[in-house]
Coordinates of C-alpha atoms in Angstrom, one line a residue:
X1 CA -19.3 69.9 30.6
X2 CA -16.2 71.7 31.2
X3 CA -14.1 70.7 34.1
X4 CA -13.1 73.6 36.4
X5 CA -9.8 74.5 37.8
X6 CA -11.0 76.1 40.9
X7 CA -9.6 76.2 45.1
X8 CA -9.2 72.5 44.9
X9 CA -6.8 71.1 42.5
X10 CA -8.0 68.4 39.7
X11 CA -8.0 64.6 40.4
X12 CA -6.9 62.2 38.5
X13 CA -10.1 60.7 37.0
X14 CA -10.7 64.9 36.2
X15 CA -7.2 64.8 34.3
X16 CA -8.1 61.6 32.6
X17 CA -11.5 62.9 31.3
X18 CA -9.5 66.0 30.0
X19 CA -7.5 63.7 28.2
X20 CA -10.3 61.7 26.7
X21 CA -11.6 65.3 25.7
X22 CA -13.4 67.2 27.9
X23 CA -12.6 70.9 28.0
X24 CA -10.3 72.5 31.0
X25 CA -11.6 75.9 32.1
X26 CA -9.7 78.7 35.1
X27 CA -12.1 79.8 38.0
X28 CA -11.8 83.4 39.2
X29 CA -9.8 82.4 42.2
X30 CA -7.5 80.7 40.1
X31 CA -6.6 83.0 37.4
X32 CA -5.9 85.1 40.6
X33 CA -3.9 83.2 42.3
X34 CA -1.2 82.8 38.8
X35 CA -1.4 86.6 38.8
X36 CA -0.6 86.8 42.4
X37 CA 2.7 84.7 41.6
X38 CA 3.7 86.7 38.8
X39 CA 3.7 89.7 40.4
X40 CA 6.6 87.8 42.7
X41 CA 8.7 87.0 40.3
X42 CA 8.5 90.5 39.0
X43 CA 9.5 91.9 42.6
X44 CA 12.0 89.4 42.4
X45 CA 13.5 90.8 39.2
X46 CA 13.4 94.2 39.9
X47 CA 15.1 93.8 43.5
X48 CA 17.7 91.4 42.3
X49 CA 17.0 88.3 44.6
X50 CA 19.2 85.8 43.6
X51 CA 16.9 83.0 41.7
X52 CA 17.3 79.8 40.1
X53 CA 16.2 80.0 37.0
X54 CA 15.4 83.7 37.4
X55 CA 18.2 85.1 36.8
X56 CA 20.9 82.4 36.9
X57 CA 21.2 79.6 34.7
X58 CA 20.2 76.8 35.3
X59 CA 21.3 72.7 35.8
X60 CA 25.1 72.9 36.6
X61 CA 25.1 76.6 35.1
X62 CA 22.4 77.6 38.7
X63 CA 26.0 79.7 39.5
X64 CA 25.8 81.8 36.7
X65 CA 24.2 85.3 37.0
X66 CA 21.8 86.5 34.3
X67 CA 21.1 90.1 33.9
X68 CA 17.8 91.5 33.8
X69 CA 18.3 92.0 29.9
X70 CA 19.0 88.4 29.0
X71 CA 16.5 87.0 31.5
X72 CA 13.6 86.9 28.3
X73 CA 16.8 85.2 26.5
X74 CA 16.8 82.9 28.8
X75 CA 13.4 81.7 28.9
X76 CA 12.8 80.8 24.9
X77 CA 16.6 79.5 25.0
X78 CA 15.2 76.8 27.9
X79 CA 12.7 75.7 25.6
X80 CA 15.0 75.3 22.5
X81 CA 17.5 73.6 24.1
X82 CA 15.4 71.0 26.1
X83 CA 13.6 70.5 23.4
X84 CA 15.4 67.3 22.8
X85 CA 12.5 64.3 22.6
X86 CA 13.3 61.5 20.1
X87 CA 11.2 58.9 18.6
X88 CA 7.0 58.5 18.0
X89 CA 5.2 61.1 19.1
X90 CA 2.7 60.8 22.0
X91 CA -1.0 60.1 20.9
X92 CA -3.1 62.7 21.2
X93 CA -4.6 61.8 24.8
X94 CA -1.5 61.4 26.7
X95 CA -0.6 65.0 25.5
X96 CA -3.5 66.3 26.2
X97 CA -3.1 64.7 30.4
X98 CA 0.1 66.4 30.2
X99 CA -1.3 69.9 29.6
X100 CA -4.0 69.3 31.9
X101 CA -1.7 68.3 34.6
X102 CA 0.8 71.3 34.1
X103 CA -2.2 73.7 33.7
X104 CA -3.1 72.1 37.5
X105 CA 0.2 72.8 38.5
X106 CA 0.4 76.5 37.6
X107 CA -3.0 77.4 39.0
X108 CA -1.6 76.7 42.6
X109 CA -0.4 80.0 42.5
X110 CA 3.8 79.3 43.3
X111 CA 5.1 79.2 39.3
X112 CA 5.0 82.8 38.4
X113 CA 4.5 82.5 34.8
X114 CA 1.6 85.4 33.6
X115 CA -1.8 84.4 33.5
X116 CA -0.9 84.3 29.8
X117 CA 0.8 81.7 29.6
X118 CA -1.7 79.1 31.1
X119 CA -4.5 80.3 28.9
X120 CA -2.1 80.0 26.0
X121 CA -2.0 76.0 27.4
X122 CA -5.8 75.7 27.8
X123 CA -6.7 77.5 24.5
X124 CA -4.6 74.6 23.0
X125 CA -6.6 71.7 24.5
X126 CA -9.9 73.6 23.8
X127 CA -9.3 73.8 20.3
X128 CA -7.6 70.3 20.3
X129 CA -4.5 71.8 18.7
X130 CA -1.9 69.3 20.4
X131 CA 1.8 69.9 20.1
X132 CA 4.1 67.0 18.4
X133 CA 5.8 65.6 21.8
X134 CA 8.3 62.6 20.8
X135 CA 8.2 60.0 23.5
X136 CA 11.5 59.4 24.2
X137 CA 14.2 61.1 25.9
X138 CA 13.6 62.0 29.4
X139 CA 14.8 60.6 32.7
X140 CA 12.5 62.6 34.4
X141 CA 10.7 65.2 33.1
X142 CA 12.0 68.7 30.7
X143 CA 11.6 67.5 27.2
X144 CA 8.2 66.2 27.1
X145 CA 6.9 70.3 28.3
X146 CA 9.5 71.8 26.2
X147 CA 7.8 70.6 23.1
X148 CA 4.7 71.4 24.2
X149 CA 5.9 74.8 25.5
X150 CA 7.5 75.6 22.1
X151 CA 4.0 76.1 20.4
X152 CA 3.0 78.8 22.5
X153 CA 6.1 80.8 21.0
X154 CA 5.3 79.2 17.6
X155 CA 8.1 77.6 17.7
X156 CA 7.5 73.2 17.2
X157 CA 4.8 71.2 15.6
X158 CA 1.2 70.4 15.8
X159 CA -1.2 68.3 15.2
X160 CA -4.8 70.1 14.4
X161 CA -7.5 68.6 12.1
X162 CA -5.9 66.2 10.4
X163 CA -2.7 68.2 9.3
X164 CA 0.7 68.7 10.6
X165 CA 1.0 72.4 11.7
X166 CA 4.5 74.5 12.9
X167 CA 3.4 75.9 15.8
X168 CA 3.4 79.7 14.4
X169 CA 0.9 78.7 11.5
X170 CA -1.2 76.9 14.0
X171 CA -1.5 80.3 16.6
X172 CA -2.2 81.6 13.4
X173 CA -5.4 79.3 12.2
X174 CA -6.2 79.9 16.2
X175 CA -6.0 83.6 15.7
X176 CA -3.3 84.2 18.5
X177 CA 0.3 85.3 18.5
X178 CA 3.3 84.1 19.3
X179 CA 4.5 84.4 23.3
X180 CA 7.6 86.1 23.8
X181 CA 8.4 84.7 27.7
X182 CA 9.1 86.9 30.2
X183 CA 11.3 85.9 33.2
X184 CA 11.0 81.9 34.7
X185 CA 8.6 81.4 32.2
X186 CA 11.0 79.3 29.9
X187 CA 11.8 77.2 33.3
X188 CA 8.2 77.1 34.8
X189 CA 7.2 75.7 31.4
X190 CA 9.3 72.9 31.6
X191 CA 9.7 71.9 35.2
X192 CA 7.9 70.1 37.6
X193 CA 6.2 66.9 37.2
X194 CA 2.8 67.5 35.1
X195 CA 4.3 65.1 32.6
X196 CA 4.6 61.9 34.6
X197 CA 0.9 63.0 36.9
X198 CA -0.5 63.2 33.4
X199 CA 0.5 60.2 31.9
X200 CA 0.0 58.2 35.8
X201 CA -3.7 59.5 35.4
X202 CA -3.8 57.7 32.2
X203 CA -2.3 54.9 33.6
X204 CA -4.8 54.5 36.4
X205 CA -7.9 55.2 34.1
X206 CA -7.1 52.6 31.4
X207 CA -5.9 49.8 34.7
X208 CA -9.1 50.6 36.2
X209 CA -10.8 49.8 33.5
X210 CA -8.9 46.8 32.2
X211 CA -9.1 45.2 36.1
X212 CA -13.4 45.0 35.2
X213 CA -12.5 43.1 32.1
X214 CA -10.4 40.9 33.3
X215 CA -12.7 40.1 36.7
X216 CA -14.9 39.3 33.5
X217 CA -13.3 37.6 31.4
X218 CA -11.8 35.3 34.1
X219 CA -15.7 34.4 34.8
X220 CA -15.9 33.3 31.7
X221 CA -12.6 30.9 31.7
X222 CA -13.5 29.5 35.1
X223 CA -17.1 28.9 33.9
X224 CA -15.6 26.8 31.0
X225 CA -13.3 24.8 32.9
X226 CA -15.8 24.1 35.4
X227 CA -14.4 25.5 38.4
X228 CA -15.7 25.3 41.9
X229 CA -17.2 28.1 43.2
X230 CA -16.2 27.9 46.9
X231 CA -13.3 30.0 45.8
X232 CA -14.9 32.4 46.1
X233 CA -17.1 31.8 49.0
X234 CA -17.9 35.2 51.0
X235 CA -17.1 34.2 55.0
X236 CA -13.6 32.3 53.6
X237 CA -12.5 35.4 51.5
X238 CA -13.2 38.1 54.5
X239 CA -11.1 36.4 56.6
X240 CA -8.0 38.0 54.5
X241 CA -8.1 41.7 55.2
X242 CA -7.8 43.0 51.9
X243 CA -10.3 45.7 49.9
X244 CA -9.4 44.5 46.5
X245 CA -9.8 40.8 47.3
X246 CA -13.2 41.1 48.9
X247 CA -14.4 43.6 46.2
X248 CA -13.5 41.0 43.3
X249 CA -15.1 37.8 45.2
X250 CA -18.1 39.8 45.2
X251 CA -17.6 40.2 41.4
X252 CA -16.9 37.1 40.6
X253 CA -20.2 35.6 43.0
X254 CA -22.1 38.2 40.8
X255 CA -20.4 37.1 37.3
X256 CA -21.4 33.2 38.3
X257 CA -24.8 33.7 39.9
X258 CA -27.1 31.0 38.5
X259 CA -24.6 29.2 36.6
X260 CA -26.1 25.9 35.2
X261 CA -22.7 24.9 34.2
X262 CA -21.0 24.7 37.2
X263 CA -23.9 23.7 39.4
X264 CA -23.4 20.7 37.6
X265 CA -19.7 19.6 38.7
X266 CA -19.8 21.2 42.5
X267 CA -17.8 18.9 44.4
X268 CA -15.8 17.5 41.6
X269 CA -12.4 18.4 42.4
X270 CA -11.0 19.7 45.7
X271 CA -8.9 22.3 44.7
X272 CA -8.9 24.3 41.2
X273 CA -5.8 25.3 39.8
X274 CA -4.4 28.6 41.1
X275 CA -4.9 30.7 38.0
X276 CA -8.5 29.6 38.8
X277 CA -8.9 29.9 42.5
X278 CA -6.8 33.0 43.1
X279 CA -8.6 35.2 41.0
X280 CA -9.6 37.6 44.3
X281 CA -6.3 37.8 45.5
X282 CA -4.3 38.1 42.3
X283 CA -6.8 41.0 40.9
X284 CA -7.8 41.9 44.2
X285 CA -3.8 42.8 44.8
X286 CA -3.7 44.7 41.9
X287 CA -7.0 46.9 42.8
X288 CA -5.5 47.3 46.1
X289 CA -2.0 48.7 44.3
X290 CA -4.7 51.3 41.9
X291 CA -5.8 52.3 45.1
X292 CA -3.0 53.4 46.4
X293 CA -1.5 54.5 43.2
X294 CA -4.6 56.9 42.8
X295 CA -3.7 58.4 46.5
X296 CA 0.0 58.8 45.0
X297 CA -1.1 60.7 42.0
X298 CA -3.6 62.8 43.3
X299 CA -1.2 64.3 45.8
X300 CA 1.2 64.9 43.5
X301 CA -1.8 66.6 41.7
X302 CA -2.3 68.7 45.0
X303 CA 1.3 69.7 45.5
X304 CA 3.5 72.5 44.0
X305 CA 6.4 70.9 42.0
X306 CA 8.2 73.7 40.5
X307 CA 11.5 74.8 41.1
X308 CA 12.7 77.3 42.3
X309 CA 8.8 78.1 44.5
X310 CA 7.6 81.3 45.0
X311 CA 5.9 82.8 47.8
X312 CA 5.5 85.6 50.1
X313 CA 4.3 89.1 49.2
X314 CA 4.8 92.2 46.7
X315 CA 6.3 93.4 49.5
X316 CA 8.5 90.5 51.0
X317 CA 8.9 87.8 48.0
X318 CA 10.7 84.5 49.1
X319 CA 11.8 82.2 47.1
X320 CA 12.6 78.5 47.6
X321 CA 14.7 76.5 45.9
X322 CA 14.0 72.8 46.1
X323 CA 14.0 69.5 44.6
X324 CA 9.9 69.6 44.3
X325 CA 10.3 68.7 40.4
X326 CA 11.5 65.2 41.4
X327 CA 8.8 62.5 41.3
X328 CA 10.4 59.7 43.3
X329 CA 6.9 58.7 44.9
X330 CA 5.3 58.8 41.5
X331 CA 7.9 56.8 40.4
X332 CA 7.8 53.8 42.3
X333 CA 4.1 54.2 42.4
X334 CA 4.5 53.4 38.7
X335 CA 6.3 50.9 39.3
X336 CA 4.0 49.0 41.8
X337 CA 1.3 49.2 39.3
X338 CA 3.2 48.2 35.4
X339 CA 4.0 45.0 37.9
X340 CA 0.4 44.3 39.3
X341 CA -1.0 44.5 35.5
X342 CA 2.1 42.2 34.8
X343 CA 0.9 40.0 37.3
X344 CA -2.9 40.0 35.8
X345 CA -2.3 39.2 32.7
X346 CA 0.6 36.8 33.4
X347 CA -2.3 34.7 35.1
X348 CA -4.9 35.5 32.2
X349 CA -2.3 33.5 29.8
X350 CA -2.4 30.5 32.4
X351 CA -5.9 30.4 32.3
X352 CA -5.9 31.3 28.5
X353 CA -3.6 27.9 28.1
X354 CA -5.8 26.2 30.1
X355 CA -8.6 26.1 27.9
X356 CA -6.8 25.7 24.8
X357 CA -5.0 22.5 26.4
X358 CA -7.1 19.1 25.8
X359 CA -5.4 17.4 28.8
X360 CA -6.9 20.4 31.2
X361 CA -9.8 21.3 29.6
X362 CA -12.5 18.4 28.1
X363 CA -12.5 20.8 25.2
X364 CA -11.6 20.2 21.4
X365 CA -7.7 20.8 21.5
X366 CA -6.6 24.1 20.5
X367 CA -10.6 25.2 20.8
X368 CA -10.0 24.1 16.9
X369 CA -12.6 22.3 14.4
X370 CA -11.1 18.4 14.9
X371 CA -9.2 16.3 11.7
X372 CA -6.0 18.4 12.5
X373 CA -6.7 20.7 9.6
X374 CA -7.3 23.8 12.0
X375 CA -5.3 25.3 14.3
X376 CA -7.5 27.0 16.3
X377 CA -6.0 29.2 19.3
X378 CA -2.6 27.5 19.5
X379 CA -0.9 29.9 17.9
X380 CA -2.7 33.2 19.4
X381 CA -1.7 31.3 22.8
X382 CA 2.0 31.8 22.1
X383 CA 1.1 35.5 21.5
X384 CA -0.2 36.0 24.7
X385 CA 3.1 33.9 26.4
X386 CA 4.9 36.7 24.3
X387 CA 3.5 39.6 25.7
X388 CA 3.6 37.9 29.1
X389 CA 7.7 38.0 28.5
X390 CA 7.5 41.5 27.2
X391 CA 5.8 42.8 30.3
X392 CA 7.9 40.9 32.5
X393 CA 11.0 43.0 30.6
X394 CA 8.9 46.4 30.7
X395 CA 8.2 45.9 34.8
X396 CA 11.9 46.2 35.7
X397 CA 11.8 49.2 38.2
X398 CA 12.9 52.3 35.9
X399 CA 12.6 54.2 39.4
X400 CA 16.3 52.1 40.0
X401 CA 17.4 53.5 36.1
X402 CA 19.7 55.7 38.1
X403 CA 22.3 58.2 36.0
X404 CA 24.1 61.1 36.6
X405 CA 23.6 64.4 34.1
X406 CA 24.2 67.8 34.1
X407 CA 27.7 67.9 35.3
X408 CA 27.2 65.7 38.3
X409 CA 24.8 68.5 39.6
X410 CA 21.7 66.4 38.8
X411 CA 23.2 63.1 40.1
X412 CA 20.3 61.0 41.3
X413 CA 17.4 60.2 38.4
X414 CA 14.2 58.7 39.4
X415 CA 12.9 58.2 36.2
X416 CA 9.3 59.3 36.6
X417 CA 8.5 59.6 33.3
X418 CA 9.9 56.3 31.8
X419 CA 8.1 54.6 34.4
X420 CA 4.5 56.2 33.6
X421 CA 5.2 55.8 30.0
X422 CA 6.3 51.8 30.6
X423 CA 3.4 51.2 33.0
X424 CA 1.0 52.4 29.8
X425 CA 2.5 49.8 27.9
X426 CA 2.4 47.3 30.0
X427 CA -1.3 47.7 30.2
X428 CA -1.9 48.0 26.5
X429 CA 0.0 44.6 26.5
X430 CA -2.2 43.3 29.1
X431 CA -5.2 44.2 27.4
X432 CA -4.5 42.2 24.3
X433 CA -3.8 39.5 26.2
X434 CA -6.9 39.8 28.0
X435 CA -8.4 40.1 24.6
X436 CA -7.3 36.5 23.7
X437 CA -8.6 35.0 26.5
X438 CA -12.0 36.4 25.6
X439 CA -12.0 34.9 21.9
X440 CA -11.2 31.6 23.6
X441 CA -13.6 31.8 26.3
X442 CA -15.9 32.8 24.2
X443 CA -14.5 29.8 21.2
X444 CA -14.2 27.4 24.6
X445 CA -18.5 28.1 25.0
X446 CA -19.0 27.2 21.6
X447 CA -17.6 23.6 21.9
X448 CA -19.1 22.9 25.2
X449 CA -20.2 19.0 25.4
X450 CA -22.4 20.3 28.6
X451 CA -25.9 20.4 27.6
X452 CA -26.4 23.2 30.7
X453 CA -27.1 27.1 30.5
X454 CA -24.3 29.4 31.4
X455 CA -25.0 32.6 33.8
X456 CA -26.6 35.2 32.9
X457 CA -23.7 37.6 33.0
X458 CA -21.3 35.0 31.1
X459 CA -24.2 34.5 28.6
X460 CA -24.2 38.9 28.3
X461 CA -20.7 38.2 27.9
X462 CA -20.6 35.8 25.3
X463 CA -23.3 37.7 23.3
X464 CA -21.2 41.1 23.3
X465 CA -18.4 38.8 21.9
X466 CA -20.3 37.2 19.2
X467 CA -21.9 40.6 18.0
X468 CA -18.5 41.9 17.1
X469 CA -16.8 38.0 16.0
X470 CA -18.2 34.8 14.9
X471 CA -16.9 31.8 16.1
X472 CA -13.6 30.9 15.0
X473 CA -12.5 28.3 12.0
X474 CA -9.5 29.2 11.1
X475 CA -11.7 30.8 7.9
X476 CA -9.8 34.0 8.7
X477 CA -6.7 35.6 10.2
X478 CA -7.3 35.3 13.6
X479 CA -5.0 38.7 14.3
X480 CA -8.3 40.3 13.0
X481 CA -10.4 38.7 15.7
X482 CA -7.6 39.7 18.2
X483 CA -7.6 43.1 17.3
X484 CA -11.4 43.7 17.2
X485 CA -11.3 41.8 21.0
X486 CA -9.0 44.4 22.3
X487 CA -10.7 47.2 20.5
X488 CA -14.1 45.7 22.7
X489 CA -12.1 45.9 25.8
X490 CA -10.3 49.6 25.4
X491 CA -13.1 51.3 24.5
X492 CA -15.8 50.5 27.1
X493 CA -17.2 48.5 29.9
X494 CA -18.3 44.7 30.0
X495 CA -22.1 44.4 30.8
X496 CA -23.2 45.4 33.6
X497 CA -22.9 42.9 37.0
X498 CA -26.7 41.7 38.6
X499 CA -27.0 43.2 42.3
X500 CA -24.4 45.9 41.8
X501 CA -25.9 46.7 45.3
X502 CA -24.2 43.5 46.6
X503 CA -20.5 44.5 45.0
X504 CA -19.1 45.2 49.0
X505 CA -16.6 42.9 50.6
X506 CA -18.1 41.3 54.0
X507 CA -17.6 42.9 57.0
X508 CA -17.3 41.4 60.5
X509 CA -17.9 43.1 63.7
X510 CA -15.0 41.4 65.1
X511 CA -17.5 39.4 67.3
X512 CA -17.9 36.3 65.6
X513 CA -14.2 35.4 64.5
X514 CA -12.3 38.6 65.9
X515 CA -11.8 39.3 62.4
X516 CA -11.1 42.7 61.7
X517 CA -13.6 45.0 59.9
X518 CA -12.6 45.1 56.1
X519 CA -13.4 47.9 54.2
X520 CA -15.3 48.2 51.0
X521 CA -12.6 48.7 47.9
X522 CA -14.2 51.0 45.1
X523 CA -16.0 49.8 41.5
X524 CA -14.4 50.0 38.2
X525 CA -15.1 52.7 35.8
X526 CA -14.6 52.3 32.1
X527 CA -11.1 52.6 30.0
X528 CA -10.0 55.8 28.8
X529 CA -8.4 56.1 25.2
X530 CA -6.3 52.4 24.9
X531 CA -3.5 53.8 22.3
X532 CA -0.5 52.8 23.3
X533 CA 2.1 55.2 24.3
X534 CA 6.2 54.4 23.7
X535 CA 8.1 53.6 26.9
X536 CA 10.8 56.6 27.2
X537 CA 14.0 57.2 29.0
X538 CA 14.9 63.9 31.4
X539 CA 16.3 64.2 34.9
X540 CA 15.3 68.1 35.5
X541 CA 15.6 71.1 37.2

C-alpha cells in the first residue's frame, strides 16, 4: 500500500518502509502546498528581492547578484558542481530514504521548486530507477542530492533493472524528459538535510531491529552459561527508572520462562558476570537512546530545512535566510546511537568469549570437537574482538569533525551525514557480531553435558539456527556459517516471545517504595534492508 504524503509529514518507520520499497505518493493538499511556494519564488524573481540562492550565488559567492537571465544557469550549474561524491555508491535502500526524505521536505510547502520537480523524485522511486550516489564526500549534506538531482536533468547515472543507465537514457526508458530548472530549484535540490533524516531512518529501523536479536541471542548465551535468573527479577529492575531497562527484563523473563536448564543451578553463584547480569541496562540503555533518536529524526522530518525559506503571500513574499540546512541535533543524535550499538555488541563479544572459554564455561574448549584437531569458534571469536575495535574507531563523534570550507563562510561542520552513514556501519558490524554469538550459542547447546530441556523460546531459537546451519566441525569454512547467521538476523525477526501481553516494565504507584511510575518503552519491529552503507566525510548551504 502506498504511503501518503499528506498534512502531516512522514515518520521515520514511513521513510524506512519507503526505502525497503514501498511506493511514496502526493495528497491534494500537498501538491498544493509546493505550488503555493513556487508561485513565491516567482514573485520573488519578478520583483527583484534579494535571495540567496535566487538570484545571488551561493556559499562565499551569497554577495554576488545574478540576473534574471542566468538564474536557470544557475540552478543546473549547482547540481554540476556539487556533484562531487567519491567512492561506492550507496545501496539501493539508503537512496531510496534519501528521496523519500527530501520529497518530505518539499511537500512542506517553504522550497519553491514546481510541483514538477518532486514528481520527477517520486516517479523515480516508483519505478525503482535509483540514481548512482557515491558515498563519500560530504561534511554535511550537497553531494549526496546533487547526484540524485542530476537524473532529473538527465544528467548522472542510474541503476534500473539490472543495468547501469545515464540518467537521459533512463527518463527516456521512463518515457519523461529531461528538467530544465527554473530559479532555486538547483539549490532546493541540494539543500537541507533529507540526506542525513534518510539515512538516520535507516539507522533506527535496522538498530531496532538488531536490539530484538540481541535481547535473543543473549538468552541463549546466558541460558548456556547457566546464569541466574534474579537478574532479571521484575520488583529489583523497576526500582531503576528506566523504559529500556524494564522493557528488556521483561524480554529476557519471557526468553527464559520454563527453562529446565537453569532451574537446575538457581542459587549457584551469587553474582553472574556483568556481560551476563547487565543485559537490561546495557540493551535497555541503548533502547532508551532509539527512543530518543526516533523523537530527533522525526522532528527533523517535521521541520522545513531549506535555505533560504519562503513564505508569505503572492502579494507580500518573505524570504528567510537561515542556517535550517544544518543538522547539529541529528548529528549528535547519530552519534549517541553508532555508540549505544557499540556498546551492545562490545558486550555480545564478552559473552561470545565466554562460552568459547573452557575455564568460564564447562563447555568443550573452543565449542570444538575434542583431540585438538578442531578449532572450533576460536578463531571467529577474534573476528568479533575485531569488529568490537572497529566500532570503537567508527563511534568517534563525527559531530566534533569540525572544518572550515567555502572561504571561511561555512566555518562550523556538523557532519550530519558522516555520522548517519558511520552509525549504519557500526550496526552492520554489530550485527555480525551478533551473528557469531548465535552460531556459538547455538554450537554451546549442542555440547551441553546437562541432561535438562532448554525454554521454549531458546529451543525456537536454536531450531531457526539449525534449519539454516548444522552444527559446526570445522567440516567447512566457518565464514559461510557466519554469513548465513547475519543474513538470519538482517532480514527478519527472531521467533516470537510467549505472553507478548506481559512485555511492559513494572509500574509502582509510588505507594509501596515511593518509586516513581516507570513508563512502558516500545517493542521491536523487524530489520530493514542490512546492506551495509560506506561511512562518508558536504558542509552546505
Amino acid at each position: 500500500m502506498a504511503i501518503l504524503r499528506s498534512v502531516r509529514p512522514l515518520d521515520w518507520r514511513q521513510v524506512a518502509a519507503i526505502a525497503a520499497g514501498e511506493t511514496l505518493e502526493l495528497s491534494a493538499d500537498a501538491r498544493a502546498r509546493i505550488d503555493a511556494a513556487h508561485t513565491l519564488v516567482e514573485q520573488i524573481v519578478v520583483r527583484s528581492i534579494r535571495a540567496y540562492g535566487v538570484n545571488t550565488g551561493v556559499g562565499a559567492l551569497c554577495d554576488v547578484v545574478v540576473s534574471q537571465s542566468e538564474q536557470r544557469t544557475l540552478s543546473r550549474n549547482i547540481l554540476m558542481s556539487h556533484a562531487v561524491g567519491v567512492g561506492t555508491p550507496l545501496g539501493a535502500t539508503e537512496t531510496r530514504a534519501i528521496i523519500a526524505a527530501a520529497v518530505n521536505n518539499f511537500a512542506h510547502g517553504h522550497s519553491g521548486i514546481r510541483l514538477e520537480v518532486a514528481e520527477r523524485l517520486v516517479a523515480l522511486l516508483a519505478a525503482d530507477c535509483l540514481p548512482e550516489v557515491p558515498a563519500f564526500g560530504s561534511v554535511g549534506y550537497l553531494s549526496h542530492m546533487a547526484h540524485i538531482a542530476l537524473v532529473c536533468i538527465g544528467e548522472g547515472h542510474v541503476r534500473y533493472r539490472g543495468e547501469r543507465l545515464s540518467g537521459r537514457d533512463a527518463l527516456q526508458r521512463l518515457g519523461l524528459e529531461p528538467l530544465v530548472l527554473e530559479a532555486k530549484e538547483g539549490l532546493s535540490l541540494v539543500n537541507g538535510t533529507p540526506c542525513v533524516t534518510g539515512l538516520a531512518a535507516l539507522a533506527l529501523a535496522r538498530a531496532e531491529g538488531l536490539l530484538d536479536w540481541t535481547d535473543a541471542v543473549a538468552a541463549m548465551s546466558f541460558e548456556n552459561l547457566h546464569g541466574q535468573l534474579a537478574a532479571f527479577d521484575a520488583e529489583s529492575l523497576a526500582m531503576r527508572v528506566s523504559p529500556g531497562l524494564n522493557l528488556v527484563g521483561s524480554r529476557m523473563r519471557a526468553a527464559l520462562a520454563d527453562s529446565g536448564i537453569l532451574a537446575s543451578f538457581v542459587g549457584q553463584r551469587t553474582q553472574d558476570p556483568l556481560s551476563m547480569r547487565t543485559i537490561p541496562h546495557v540493551h535497555g540503555a541503548a533502547r532508551d537512546v532509539l527512543t530518543a533518536t526516533a523523537d530527533v529524526v522525526n522532528r527533523e522530518l517535521a521541520s522545513i530545512t531549506d535555505n533560504p525559506i519562503v513564505a508569505g503571500t503572492p502579494e507580500a513574499p518573505r524570504v528567510y535566510s537561515q542556517a535550517h540546512a544544518v543538522g547539529a541535533s541529528i548529528a549528535l543524535a547519530m552519534d549517541s546511537l553508532s555508540t549505544a550499538i557499540a556498546q551492545v555488541a562490545a558486550m555480545a563479544e564478552r559473552r561470545l568469549d565466554r562460552l568459547v572459554n573452557p575455564l568460564v564455561s564447562g563447555l568443550p574448549a573452543f565449542l570444538a570437537e575434542p583431540g585438538g584437531t578442531c578449532s572450533g569458534f576460536m578463531i571467529a571469536q577474534y573476528t568479533a574482538a575485531s569488529l568490537v575495535a572497529q566500532n570503537r574507531r567508527l563511534a568517534a563523534p563525527a559531530s566534533l569533525d569540525g572544518g572550515i570550507t567555502s572561504g571561511l563562510q561555512e566555518d562550523h561542520l556538523c557532519h550530519a551525514t558522516p555520522a548517519a552513514l558511520k552509525a549504519l556501519e557500526i550496526i552492520d558490524n554489530a550485527g555480525r557480531i551478533v551473528a557469531i554469538e548465535l552460531l556459538a550459542a547455538a554450537q554451546a547447546y549442542d555440547l551441553q553435558a546437562v541432561d535438562a530441556a532448554r525454554a521454549p523460546h531458546t529451543e525456537a531459537l536454536w531450531r531457526r539456527v539449525r534449519g539454516v546451519v548444522a552444527t559446526y566441525r570445522d567440516d567447512r569454512p566457518l565464514a559461510d556459517d557466519m554469513a548465513a547467521a547475519f543474513r538470519l538476523i538482517a532480514d527478519g525477526a527472531p521467533p516470537p516471545l510467549p505472553n507478548p501481553g506481559n512485555l511492559q516494565p513494572p509500574r509502582h504507584d509510588g505507594t509501596d517504595s515511593g518509586a516513581p511510575i516507570v513508563a512502558a518503552g516500545p517493542a521491536g519491529a523487524a530489520a530493514n534492508d542490512p546492506r551495509p552503507a560506506a561511512a562518508g566525510a558536504q558542509a552546505g548551504h
